[in-house]
PDB file of C-alpha atoms and ligand atoms in Angstrom:
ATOM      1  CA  UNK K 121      -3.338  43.875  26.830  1.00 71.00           C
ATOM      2  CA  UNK K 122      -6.644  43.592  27.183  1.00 88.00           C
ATOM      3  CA  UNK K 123      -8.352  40.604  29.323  1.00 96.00           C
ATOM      4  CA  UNK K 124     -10.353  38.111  27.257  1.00 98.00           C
ATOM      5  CA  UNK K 125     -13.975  38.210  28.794  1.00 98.00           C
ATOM      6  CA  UNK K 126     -14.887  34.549  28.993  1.00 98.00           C
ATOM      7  CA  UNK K 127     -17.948  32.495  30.407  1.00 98.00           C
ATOM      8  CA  UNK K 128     -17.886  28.960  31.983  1.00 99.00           C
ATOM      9  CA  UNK K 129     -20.723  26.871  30.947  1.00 98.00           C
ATOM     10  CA  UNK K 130     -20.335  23.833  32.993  1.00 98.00           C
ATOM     11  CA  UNK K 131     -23.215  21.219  34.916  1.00 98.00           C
ATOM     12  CA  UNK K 132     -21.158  19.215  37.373  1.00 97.00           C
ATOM     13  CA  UNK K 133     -17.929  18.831  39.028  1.00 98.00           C
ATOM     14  CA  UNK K 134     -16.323  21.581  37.568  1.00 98.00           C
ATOM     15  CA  UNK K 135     -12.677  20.761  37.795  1.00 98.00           C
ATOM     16  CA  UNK K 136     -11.782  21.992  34.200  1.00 98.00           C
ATOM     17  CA  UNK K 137     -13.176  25.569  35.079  1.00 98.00           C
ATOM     18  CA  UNK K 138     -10.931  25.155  38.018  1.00 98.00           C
ATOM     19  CA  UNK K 139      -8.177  24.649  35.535  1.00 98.00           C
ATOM     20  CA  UNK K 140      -8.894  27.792  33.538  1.00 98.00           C
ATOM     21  CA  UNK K 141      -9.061  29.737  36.936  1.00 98.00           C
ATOM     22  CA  UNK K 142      -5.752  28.653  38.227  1.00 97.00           C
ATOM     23  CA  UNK K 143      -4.024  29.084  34.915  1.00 97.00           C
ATOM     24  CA  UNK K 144      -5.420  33.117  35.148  1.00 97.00           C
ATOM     25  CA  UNK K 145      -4.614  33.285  38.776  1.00 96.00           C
ATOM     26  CA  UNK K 146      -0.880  32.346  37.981  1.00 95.00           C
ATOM     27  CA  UNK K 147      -0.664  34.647  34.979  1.00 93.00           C
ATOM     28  CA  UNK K 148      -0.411  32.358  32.542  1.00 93.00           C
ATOM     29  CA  UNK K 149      -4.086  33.069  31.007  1.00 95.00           C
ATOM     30  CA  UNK K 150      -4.862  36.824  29.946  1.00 94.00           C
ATOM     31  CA  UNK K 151      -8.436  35.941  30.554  1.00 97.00           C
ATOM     32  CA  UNK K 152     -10.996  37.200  33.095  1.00 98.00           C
ATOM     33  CA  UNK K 153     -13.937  35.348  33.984  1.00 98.00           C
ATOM     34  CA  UNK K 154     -16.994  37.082  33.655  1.00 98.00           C
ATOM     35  CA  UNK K 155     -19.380  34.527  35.276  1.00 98.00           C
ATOM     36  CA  UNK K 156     -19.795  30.963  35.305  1.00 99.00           C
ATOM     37  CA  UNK K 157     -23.328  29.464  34.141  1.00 98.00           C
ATOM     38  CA  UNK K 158     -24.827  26.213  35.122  1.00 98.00           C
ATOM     39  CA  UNK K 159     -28.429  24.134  34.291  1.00 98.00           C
ATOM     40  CA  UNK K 160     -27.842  22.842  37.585  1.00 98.00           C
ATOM     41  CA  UNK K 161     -28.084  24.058  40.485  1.00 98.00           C
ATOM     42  CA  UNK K 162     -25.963  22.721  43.196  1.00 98.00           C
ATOM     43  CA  UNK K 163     -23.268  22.368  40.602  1.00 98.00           C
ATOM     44  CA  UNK K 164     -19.733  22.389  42.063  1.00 98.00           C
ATOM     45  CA  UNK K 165     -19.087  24.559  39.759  1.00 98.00           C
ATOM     46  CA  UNK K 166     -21.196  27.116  40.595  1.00 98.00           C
ATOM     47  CA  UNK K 167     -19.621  26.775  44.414  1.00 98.00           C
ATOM     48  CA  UNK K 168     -15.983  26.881  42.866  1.00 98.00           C
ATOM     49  CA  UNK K 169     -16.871  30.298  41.040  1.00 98.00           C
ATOM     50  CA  UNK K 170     -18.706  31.523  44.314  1.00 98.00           C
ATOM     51  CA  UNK K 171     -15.416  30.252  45.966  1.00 98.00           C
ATOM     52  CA  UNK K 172     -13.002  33.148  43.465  1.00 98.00           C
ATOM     53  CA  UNK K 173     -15.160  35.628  43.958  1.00 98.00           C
ATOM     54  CA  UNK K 174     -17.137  34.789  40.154  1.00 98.00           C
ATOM     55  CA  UNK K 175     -20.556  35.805  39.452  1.00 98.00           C
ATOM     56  CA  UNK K 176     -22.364  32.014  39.457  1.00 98.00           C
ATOM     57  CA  UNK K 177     -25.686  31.768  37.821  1.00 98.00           C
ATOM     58  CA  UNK K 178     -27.907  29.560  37.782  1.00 98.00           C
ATOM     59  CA  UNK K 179     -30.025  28.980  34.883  1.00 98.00           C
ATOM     60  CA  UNK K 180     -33.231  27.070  35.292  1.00 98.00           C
ATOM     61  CA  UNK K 181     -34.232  24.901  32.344  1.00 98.00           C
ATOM     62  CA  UNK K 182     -37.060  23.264  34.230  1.00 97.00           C
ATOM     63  CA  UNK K 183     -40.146  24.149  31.715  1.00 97.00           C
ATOM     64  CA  UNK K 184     -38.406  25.471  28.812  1.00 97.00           C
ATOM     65  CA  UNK K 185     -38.351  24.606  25.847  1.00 97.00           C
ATOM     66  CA  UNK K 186     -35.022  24.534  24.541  1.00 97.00           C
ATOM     67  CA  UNK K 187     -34.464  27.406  22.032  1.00 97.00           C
ATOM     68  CA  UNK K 188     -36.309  29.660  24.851  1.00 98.00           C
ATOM     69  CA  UNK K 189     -33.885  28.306  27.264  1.00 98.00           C
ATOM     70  CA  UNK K 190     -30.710  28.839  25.057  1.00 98.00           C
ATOM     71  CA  UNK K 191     -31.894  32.361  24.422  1.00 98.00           C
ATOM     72  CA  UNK K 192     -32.106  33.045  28.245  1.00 98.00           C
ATOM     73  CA  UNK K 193     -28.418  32.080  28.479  1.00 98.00           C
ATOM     74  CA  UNK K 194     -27.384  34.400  25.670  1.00 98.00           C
ATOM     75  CA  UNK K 195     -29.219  37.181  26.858  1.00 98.00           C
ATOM     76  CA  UNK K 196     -27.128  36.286  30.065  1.00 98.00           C
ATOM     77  CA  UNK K 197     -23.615  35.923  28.377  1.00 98.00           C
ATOM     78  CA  UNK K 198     -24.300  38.869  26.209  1.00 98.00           C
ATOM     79  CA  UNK K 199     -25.379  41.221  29.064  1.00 98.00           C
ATOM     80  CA  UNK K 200     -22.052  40.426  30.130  1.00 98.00           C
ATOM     81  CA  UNK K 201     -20.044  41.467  27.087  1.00 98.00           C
ATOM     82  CA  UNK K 202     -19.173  38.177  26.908  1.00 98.00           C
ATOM     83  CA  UNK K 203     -16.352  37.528  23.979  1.00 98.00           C
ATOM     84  CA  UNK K 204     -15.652  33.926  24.416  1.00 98.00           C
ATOM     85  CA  UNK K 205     -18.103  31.090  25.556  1.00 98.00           C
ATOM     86  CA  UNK K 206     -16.367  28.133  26.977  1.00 98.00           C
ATOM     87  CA  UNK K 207     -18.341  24.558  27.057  1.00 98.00           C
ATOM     88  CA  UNK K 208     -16.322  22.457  30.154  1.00 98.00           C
ATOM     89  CA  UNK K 209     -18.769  19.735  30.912  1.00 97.00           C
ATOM     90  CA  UNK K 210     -22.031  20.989  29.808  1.00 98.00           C
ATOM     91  CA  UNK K 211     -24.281  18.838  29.496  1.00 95.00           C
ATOM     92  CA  UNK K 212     -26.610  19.735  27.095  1.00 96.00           C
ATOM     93  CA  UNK K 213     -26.750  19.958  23.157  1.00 96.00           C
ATOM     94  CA  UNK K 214     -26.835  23.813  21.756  1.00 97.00           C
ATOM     95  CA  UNK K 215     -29.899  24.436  19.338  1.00 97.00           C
ATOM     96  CA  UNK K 216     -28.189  26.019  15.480  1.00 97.00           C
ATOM     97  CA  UNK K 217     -29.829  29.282  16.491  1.00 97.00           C
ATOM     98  CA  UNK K 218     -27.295  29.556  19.592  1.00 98.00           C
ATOM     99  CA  UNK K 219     -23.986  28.050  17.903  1.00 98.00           C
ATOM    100  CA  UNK K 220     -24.987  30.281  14.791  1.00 97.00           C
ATOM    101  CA  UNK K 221     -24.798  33.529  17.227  1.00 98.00           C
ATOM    102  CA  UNK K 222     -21.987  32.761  18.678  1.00 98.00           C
ATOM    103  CA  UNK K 223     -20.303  31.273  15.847  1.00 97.00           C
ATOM    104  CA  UNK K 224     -15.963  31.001  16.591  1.00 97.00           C
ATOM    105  CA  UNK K 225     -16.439  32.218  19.634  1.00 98.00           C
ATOM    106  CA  UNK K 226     -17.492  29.152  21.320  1.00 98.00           C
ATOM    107  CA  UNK K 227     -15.526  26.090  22.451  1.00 98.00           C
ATOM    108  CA  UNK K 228     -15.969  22.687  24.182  1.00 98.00           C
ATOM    109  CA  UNK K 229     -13.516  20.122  25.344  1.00 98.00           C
ATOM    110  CA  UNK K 230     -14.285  16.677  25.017  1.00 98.00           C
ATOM    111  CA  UNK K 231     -12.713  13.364  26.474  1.00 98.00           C
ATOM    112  CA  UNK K 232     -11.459  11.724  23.068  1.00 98.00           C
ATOM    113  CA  UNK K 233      -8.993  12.251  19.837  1.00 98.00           C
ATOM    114  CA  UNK K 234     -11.970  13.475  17.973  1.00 98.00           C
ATOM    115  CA  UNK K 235     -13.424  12.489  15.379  1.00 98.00           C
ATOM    116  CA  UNK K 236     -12.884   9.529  17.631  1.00 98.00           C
ATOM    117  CA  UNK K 237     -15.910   8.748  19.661  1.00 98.00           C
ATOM    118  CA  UNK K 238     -18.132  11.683  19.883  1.00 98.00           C
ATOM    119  CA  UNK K 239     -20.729  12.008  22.497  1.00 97.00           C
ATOM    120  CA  UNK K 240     -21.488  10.276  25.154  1.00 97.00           C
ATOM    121  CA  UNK K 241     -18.945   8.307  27.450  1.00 98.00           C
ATOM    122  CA  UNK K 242     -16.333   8.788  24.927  1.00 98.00           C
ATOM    123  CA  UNK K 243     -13.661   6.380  27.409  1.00 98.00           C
ATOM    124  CA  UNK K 244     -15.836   3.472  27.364  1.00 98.00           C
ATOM    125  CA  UNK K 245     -16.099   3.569  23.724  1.00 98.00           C
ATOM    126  CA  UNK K 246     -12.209   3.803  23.459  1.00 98.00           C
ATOM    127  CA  UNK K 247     -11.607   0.942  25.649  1.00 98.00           C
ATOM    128  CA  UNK K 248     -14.645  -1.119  23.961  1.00 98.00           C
ATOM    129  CA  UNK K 249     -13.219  -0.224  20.118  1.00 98.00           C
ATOM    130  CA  UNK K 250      -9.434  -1.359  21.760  1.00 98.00           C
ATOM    131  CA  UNK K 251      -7.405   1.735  20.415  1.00 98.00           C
ATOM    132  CA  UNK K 252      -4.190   1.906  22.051  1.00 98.00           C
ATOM    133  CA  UNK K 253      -4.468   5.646  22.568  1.00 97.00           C
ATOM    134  CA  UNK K 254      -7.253   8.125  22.987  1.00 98.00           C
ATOM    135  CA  UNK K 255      -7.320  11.825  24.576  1.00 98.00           C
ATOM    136  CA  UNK K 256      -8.566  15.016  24.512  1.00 98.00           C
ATOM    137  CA  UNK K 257      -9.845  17.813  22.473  1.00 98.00           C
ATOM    138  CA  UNK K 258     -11.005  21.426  22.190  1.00 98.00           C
ATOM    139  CA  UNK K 259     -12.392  22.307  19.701  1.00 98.00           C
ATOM    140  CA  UNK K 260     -14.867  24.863  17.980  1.00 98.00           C
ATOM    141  CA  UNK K 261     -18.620  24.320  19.141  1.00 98.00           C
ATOM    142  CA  UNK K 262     -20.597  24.085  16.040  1.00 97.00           C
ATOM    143  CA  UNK K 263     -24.280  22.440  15.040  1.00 95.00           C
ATOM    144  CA  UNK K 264     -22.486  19.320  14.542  1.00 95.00           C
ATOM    145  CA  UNK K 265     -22.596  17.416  18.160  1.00 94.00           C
ATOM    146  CA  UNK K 266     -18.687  17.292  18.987  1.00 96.00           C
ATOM    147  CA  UNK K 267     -17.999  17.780  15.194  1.00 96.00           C
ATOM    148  CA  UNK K 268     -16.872  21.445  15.068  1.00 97.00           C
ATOM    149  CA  UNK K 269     -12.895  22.328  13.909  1.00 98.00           C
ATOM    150  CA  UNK K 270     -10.330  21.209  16.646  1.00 98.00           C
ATOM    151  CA  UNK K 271      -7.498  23.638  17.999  1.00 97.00           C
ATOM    152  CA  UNK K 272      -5.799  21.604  20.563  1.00 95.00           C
ATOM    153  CA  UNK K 273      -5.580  17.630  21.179  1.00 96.00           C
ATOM    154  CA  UNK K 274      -3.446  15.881  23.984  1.00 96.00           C
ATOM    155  CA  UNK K 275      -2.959  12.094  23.106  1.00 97.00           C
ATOM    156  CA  UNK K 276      -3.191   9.783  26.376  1.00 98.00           C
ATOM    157  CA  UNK K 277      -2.236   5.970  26.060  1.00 98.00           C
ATOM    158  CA  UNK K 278      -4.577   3.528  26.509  1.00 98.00           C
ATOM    159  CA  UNK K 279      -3.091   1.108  29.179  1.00 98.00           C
ATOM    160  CA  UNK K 280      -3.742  -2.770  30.173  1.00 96.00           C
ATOM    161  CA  UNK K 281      -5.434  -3.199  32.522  1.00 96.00           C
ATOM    162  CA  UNK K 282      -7.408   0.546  32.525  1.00 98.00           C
ATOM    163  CA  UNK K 283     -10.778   0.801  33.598  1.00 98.00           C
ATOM    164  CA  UNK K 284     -13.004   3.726  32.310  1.00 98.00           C
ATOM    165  CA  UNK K 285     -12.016   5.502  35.805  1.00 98.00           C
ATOM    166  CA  UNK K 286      -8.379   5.323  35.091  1.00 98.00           C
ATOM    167  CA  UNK K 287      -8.576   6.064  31.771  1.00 98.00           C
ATOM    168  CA  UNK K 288     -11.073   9.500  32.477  1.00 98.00           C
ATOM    169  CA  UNK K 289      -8.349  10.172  35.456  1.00 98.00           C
ATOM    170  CA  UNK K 290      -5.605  10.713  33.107  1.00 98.00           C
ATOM    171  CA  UNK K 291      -7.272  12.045  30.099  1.00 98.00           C
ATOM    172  CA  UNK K 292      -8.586  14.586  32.733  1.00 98.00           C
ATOM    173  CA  UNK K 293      -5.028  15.367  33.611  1.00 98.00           C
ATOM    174  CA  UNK K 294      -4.535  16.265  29.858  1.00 97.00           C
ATOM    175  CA  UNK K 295      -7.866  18.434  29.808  1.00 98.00           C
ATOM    176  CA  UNK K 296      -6.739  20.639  32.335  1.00 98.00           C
ATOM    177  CA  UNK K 297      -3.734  21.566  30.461  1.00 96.00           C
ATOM    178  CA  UNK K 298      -4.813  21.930  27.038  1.00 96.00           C
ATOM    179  CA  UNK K 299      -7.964  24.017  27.887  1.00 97.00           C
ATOM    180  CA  UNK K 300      -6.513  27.044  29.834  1.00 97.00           C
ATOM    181  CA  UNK K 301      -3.570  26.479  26.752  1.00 95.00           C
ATOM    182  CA  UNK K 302      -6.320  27.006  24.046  1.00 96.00           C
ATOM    183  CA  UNK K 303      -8.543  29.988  25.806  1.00 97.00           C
ATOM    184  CA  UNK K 304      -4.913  31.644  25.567  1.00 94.00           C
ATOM    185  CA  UNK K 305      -4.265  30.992  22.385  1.00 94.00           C
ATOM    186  CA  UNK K 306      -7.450  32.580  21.318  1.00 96.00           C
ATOM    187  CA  UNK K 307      -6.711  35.264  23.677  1.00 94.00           C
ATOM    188  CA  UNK K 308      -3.706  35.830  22.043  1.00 91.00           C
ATOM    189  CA  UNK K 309      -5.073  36.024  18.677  1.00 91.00           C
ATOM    190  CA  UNK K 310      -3.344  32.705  17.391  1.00 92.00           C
ATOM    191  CA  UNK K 311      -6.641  31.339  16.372  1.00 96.00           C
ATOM    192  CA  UNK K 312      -8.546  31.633  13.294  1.00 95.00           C
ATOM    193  CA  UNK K 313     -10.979  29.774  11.454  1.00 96.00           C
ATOM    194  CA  UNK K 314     -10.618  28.694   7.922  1.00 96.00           C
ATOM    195  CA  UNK K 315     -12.456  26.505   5.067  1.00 95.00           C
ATOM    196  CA  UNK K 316     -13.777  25.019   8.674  1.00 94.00           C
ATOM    197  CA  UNK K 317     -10.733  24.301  10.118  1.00 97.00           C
ATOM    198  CA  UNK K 318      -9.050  26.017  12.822  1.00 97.00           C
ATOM    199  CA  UNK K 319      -5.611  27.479  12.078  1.00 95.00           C
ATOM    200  CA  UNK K 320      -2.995  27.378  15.371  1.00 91.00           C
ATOM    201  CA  UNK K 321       0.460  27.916  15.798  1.00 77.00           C
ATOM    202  CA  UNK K 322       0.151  24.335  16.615  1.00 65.00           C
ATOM    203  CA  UNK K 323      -2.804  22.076  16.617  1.00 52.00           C
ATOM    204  CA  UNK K 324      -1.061  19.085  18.415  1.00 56.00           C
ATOM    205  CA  UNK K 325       1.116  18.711  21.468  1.00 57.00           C
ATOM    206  CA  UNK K 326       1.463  15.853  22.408  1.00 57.00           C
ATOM    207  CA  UNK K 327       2.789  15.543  26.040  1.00 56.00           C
ATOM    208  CA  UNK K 328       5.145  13.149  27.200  1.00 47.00           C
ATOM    209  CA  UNK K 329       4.386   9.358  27.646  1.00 44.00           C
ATOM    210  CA  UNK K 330       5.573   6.296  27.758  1.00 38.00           C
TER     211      UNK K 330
HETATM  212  C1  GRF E 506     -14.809  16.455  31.270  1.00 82.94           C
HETATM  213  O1  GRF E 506     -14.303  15.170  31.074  1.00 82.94           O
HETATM  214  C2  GRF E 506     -15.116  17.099  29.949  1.00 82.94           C
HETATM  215  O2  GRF E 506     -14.224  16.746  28.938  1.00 82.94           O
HETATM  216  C3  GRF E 506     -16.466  16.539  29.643  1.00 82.94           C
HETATM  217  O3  GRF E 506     -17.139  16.531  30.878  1.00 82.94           O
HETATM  218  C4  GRF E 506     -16.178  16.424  31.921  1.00 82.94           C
HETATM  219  C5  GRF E 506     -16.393  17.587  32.844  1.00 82.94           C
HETATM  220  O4  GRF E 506     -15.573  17.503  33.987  1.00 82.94           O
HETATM  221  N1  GRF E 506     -17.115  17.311  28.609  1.00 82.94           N
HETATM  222  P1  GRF E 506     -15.453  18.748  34.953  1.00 82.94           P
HETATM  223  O5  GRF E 506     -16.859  19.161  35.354  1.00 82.94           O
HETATM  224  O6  GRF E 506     -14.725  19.839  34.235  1.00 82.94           O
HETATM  225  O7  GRF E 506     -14.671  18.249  36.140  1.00 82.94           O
END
């Protein structure tokens, strides 16, 4: 079967790329990735793709404006056949014209149950709202910050006592494992999009807790 081309769009740490590399370098991801983009540029991620032998680029978005900039980065991904864009902690908000082009083939995870708490530090606002469980999500990237169809959540307690660094810890434990799950499932086929929803084998797995 043929590999999945796939890019990494990612600013900082970069340990959910290092998710999706493990997962392929144990066989359980039919994906190859073709390079791994960043707006920043001592991103660990960058040094993590250098690290497995992945092309790393670094995209300067010092004095662009941002539809020029998002245009540089498809040139990029396109250049490099690229079939399946994958958002893992990138930090920026895609312009229509971007999503548009690359429209299903495009995902982001984010650090909540969406719709639950969309953008930004997601596991403060679950522990400020009180919910007794919050989580993780991939899901479609569409115009809609965070809003696009979801194809894999993992639900992670809340806990007394947590602290927004405990919390992120274990939802981050959950991210690793349904990200590399989802890039396969697409891989695979399993994945389609329909009246704006995204139809999987299974859209929740919830892993076991308490
Ligand atoms: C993750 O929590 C991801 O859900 C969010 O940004 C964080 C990136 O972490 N979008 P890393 O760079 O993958 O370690």
């Amino acid at each position: 079967m043929n590999k999945l081309r796939i890019a990494v769009l990612a600013s900082g740490r970069g340990s959910n790329l290092q998710s999706i590399i493990d997962s392929i370098e144990k066989g359980a991801l039919n994906a190859q990735i073709a390079c791994v983009a960043s707006d920043v540029k001592n991103a660990n991620a960058l040094e993590r793709a250098r690290e497995h032998s992945i092309e790393a680029l670094f995209l300067d978005p010092r004095g662009k404006a941002k539809e020029e900039y998002y245009s540089q980065i498809a040139d990029a991904l396109e250049k490099r056949r690229v079939e399946l864009v994958v958002m893992a902690g990138f930090m920026r908000i895609a312009p229509a014209s971007f999503t548009s082009k690359f429209a299903g083939r495009i995902i982001n995870i984010h650090p909540s149950l969406l719709p639950s708490f969309p953008g930004l530090h997601p596991q403060k606002q679950a522990l400020e709202a009180g919910v007794k469980e919050s989580g993780c999500t991939v899901h479609f990237v569409t115009e809609q910050v965070d809003g696009g169809p979801a194809i894999l959540q993992a639900r992670v307690p809340v806990l007394e006592g947590d602290s927004e660094e405990t919390l992120t810890e274990r939802i981050l434990e959950q991210e690793h494992k349904i990200l590399p799950k989802a890039i396969e499932l697409i891989a695979e086929g399993r994945v389609k999009i329909e009246g704006g929803k995204a139809i999987v084998d299974y859209a929740v797995f919830q892993d076991k807790w308490l």
